[in-house]
CSV table of C-alpha atoms in Angstrom, one decimal:
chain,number,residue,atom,x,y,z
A,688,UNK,CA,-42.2,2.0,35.6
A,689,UNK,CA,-41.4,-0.5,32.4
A,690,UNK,CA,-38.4,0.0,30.7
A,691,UNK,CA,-38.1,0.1,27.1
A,692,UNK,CA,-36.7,-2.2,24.8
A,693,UNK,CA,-34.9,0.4,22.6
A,694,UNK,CA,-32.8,3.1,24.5
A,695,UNK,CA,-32.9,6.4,23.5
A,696,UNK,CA,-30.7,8.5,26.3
A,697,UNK,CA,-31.5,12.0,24.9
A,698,UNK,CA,-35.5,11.2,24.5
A,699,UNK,CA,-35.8,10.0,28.1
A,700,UNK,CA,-33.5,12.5,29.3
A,701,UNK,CA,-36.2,15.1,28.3
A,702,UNK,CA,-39.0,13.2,30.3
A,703,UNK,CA,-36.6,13.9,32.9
A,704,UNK,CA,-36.8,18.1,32.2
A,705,UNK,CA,-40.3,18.1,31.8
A,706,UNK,CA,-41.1,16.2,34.8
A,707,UNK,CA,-38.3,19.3,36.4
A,708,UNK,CA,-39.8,21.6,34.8
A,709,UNK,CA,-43.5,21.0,35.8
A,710,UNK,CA,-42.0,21.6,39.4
A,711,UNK,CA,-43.5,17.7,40.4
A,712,UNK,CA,-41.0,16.9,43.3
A,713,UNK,CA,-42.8,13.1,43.3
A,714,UNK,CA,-42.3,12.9,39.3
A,715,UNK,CA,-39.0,14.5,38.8
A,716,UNK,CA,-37.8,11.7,41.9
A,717,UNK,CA,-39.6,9.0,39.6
A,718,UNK,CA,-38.1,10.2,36.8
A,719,UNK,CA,-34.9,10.7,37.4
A,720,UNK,CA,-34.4,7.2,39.7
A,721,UNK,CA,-36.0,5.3,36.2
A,722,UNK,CA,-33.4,7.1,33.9
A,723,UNK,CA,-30.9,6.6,36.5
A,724,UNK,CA,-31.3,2.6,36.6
A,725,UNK,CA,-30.7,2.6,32.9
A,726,UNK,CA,-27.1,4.7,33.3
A,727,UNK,CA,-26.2,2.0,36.5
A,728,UNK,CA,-27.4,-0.8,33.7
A,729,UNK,CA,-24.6,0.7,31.3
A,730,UNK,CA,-22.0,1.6,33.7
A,731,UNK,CA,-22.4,-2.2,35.0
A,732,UNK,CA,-21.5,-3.7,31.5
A,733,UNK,CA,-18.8,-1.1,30.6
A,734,UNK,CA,-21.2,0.4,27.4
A,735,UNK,CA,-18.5,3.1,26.2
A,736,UNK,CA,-20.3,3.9,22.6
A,737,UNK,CA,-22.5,7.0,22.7
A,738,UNK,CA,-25.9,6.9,21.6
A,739,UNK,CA,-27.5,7.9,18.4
A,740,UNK,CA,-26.9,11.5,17.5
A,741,UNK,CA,-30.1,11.8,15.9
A,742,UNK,CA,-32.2,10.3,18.2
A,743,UNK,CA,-34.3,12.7,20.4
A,744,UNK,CA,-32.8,15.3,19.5
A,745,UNK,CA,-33.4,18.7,21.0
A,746,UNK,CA,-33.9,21.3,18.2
A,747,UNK,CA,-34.5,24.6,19.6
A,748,UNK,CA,-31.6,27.4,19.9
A,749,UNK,CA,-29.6,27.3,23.4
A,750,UNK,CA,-29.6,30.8,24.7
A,751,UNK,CA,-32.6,33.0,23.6
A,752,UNK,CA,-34.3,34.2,25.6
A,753,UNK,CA,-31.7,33.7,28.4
A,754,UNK,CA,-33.6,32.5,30.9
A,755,UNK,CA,-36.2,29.7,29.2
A,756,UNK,CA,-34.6,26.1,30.7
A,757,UNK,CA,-37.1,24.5,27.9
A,758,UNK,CA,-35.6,21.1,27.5
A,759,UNK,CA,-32.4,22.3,29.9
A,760,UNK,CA,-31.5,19.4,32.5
A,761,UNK,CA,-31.2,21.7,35.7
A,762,UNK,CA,-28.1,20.3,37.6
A,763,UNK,CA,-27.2,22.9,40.6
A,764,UNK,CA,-29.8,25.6,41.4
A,765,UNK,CA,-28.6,28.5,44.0
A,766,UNK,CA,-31.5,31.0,44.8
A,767,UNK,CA,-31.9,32.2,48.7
A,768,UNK,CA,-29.5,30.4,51.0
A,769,UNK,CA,-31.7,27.4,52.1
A,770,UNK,CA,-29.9,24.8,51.2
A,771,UNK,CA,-26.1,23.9,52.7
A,772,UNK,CA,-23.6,23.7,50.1
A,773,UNK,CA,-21.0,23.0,52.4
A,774,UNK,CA,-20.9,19.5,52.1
A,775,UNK,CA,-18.7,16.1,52.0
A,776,UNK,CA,-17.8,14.2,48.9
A,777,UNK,CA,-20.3,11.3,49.3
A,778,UNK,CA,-23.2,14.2,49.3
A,779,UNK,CA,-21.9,15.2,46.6
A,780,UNK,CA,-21.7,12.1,44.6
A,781,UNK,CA,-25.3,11.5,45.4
A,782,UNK,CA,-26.5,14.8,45.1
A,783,UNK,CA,-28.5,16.6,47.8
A,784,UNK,CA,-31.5,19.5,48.0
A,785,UNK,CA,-35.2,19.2,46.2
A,786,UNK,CA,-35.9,19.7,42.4
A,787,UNK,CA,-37.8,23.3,43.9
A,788,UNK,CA,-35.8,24.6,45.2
A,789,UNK,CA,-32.0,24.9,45.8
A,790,UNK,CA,-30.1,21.7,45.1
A,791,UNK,CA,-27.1,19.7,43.3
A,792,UNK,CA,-27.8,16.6,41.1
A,793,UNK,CA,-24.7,15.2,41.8
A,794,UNK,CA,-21.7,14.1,40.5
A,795,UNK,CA,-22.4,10.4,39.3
A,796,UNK,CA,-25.6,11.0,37.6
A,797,UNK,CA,-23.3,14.2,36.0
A,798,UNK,CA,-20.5,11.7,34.9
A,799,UNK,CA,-23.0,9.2,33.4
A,800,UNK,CA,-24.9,12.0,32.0
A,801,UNK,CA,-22.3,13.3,29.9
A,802,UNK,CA,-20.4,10.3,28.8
A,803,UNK,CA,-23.0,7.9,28.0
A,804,UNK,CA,-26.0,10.2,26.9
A,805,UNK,CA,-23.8,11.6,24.0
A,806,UNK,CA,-22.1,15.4,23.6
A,807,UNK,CA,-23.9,17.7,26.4
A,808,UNK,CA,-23.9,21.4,26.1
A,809,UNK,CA,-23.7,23.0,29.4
A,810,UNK,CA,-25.4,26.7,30.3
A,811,UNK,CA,-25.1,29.0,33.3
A,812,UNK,CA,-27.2,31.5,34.0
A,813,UNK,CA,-26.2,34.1,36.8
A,814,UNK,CA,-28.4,37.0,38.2
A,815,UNK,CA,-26.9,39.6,40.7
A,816,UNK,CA,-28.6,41.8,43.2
A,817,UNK,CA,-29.5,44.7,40.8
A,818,UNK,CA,-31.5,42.0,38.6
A,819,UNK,CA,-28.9,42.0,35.8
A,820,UNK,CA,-28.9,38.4,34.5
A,821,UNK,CA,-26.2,37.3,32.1
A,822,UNK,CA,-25.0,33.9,31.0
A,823,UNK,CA,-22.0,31.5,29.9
A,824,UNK,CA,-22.7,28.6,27.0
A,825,UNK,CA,-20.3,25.7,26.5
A,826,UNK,CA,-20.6,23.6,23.5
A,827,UNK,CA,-19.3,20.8,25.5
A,828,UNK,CA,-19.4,19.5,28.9
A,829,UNK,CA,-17.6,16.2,29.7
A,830,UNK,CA,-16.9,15.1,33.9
A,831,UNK,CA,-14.7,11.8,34.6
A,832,UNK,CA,-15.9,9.4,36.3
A,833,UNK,CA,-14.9,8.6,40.6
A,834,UNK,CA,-11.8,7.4,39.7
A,835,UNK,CA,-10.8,10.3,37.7
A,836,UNK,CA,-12.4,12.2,40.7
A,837,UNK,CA,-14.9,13.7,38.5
A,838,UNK,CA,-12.9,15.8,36.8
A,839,UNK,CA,-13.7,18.4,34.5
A,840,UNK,CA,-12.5,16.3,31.5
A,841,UNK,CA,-13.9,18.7,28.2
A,842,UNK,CA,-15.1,22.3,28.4
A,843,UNK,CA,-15.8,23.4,24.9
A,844,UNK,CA,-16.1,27.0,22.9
A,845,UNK,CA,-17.5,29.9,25.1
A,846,UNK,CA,-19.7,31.8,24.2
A,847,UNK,CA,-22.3,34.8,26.6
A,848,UNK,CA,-21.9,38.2,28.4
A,849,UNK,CA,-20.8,36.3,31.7
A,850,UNK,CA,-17.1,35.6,30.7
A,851,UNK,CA,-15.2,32.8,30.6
A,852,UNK,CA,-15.0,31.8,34.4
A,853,UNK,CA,-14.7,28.2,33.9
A,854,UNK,CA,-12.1,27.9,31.5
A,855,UNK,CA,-9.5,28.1,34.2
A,856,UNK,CA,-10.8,25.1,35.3
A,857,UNK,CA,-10.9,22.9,32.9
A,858,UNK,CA,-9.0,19.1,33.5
A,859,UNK,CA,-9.3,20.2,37.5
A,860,UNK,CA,-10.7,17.2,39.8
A,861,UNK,CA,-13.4,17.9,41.6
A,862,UNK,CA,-13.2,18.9,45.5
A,863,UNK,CA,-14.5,18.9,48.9
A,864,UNK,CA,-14.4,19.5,52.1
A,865,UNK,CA,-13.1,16.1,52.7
A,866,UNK,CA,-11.6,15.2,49.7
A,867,UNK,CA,-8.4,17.7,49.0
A,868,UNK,CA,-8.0,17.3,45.1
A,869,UNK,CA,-6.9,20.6,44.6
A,870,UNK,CA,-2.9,21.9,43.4
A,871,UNK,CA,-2.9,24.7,46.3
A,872,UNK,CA,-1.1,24.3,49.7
A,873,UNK,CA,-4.6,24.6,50.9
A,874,UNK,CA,-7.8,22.5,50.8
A,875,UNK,CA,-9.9,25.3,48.9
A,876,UNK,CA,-13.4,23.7,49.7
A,877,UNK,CA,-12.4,24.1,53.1
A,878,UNK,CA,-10.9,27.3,52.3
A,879,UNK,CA,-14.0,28.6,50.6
A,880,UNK,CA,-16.7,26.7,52.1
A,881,UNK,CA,-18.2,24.9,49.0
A,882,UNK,CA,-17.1,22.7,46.8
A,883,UNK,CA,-15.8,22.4,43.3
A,884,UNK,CA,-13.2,22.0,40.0
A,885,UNK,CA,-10.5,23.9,42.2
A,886,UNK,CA,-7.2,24.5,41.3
A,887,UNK,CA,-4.9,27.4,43.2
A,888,UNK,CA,-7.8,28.3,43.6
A,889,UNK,CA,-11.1,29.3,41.3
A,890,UNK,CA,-12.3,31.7,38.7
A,891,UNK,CA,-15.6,31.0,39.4
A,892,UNK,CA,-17.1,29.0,42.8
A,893,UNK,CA,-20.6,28.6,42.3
A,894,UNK,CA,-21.1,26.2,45.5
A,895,UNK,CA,-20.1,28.6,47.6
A,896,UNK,CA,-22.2,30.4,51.0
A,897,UNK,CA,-24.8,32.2,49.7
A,898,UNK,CA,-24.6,36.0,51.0
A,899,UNK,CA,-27.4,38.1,51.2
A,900,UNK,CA,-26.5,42.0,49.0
A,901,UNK,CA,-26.1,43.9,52.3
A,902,UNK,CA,-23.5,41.3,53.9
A,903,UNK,CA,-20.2,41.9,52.0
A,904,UNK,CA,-18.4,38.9,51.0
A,905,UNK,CA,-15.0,40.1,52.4
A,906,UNK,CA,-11.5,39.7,51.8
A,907,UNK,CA,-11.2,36.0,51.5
A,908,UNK,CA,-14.0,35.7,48.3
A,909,UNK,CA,-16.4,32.9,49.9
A,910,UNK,CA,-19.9,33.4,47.9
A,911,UNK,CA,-21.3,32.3,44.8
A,912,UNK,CA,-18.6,33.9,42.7
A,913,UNK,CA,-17.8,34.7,38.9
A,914,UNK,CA,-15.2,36.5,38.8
A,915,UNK,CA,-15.4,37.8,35.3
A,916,UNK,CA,-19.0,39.0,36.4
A,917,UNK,CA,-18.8,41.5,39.3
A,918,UNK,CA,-15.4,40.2,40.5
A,919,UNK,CA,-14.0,38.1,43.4
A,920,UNK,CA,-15.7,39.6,46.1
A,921,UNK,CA,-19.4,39.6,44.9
A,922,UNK,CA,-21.7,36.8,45.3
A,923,UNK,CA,-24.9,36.3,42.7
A,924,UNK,CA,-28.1,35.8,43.9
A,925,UNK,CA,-29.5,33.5,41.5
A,926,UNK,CA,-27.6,31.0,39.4
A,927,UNK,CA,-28.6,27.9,37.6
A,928,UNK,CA,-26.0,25.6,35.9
A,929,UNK,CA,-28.2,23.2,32.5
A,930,UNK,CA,-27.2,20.5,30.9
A,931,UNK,CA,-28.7,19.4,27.4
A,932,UNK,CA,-27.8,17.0,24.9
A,933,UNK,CA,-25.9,18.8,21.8
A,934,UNK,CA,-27.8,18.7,18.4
């Protein structure tokens, strides 16, 4: 695939959504590896300056209906339990799981993402057992880079019917089962079985086992919890976390 002269991050990023969206495993891999190349190209030179704010921009509101992804980078998809979110830090640098299913787009392509393809908007939609579906919008969604250990570096104004789940973690480095970057006496990916922006430990664990509605998830809150949604002991059965560019 040629590259182009001009780069437009938030144009090609949308190639990216639609090529997600049309639910073409072989184009969404073409896709994202082309935009990828071009992130690696800017990472290589040390580009810090954000692109255009008017270019490609996405005009269209965030959250209505709920569910429409139109133009929404998918990022983590959790949906019946086929995929193993229990992973090591590597995996999840790199990402892991198919475009169709359940997966993770991983933590380097998120870091590039958001600090060199301009403000990004992040949205979480969450659906429990008894189809209720409710969702959490951030104006702003910023993760470090390795280094930082992908921290969550900006989380912006809240707004939804979810609650505010992630604010808790906000300037929290990212986890694993490996990689202990937590503030708790215990390794809380290990703890919990997943991995994420843990702290003593979570608010909201969206990586967690995923556990079917008759199979409670017990005293020690492994599932794909938001606690501000059902509490710390219930675990959704559908969630997808979106990234955009911000117009």
């Amino acid at each position: 695939m040629l590259y182009r002269n001009k780069i437009n991050f938030k144009q090609e990023l949308n190639y990216v959504v639609e090529a997600q969206n049309l639910k073409n495993e072989k184009l969404f891999q073409d896709m994202e590896e082309y935009l990828w190349k071009r992130f690696e190209k800017l990472l290589k030179h040390g580009q810090k300056t954000a692109p255009n704010q008017n270019q490609g921009v996405v005009q269209n509101s965030p959250i209505q209906p709920v569910k429409q992804n139109y133009n929404w980078l998918v990022l983590l998809r959790r949906q019946d339990g086929s995929e193993d979110f229990y992973r090591n830090w590597l995996e999840y640098k790199q990402g892991f799981g198919s475009s169709n299913g359940e997966f993770f787009i991983g933590l380097e392509k998120l870091h590039a993402i958001t600090t060199y393809g301009g403000t990004h908007e992040l949205l979480i939609v969450l659906e429990d057992f008894e189809n209720s579906t409710r969702y959490a919008y951030y104006d702003e969604f910023l993760v470090g880079n390795e280094d930082e250990r992908y921290g969550l570096k900006k989380l912006g104004k809240y707004s939804g019917n979810a609650g505010d789940a992630l604010r808790l973690h906000v300037n929290a480095m990212f986890s694993t089962q490996d990689r202990d970057n937590d503030v708790w006496h215990q390794n809380c990916a290990e703890l919990f079985k997943g991995a994420w922006w843990f702290v003593r430990c979570f608010n909201s664990h969206l990586t967690g086992p995923y556990i079917r509605a008759s199979s409670p998830v017990g005293y020690n809150e492994r599932g794909i919890i938001w606690k501000s949604f059902h509490g710390p002991k219930y675990s959704m059965k559908f969630v997808e976390m979106m990234i955009r560019p911000r117009h």
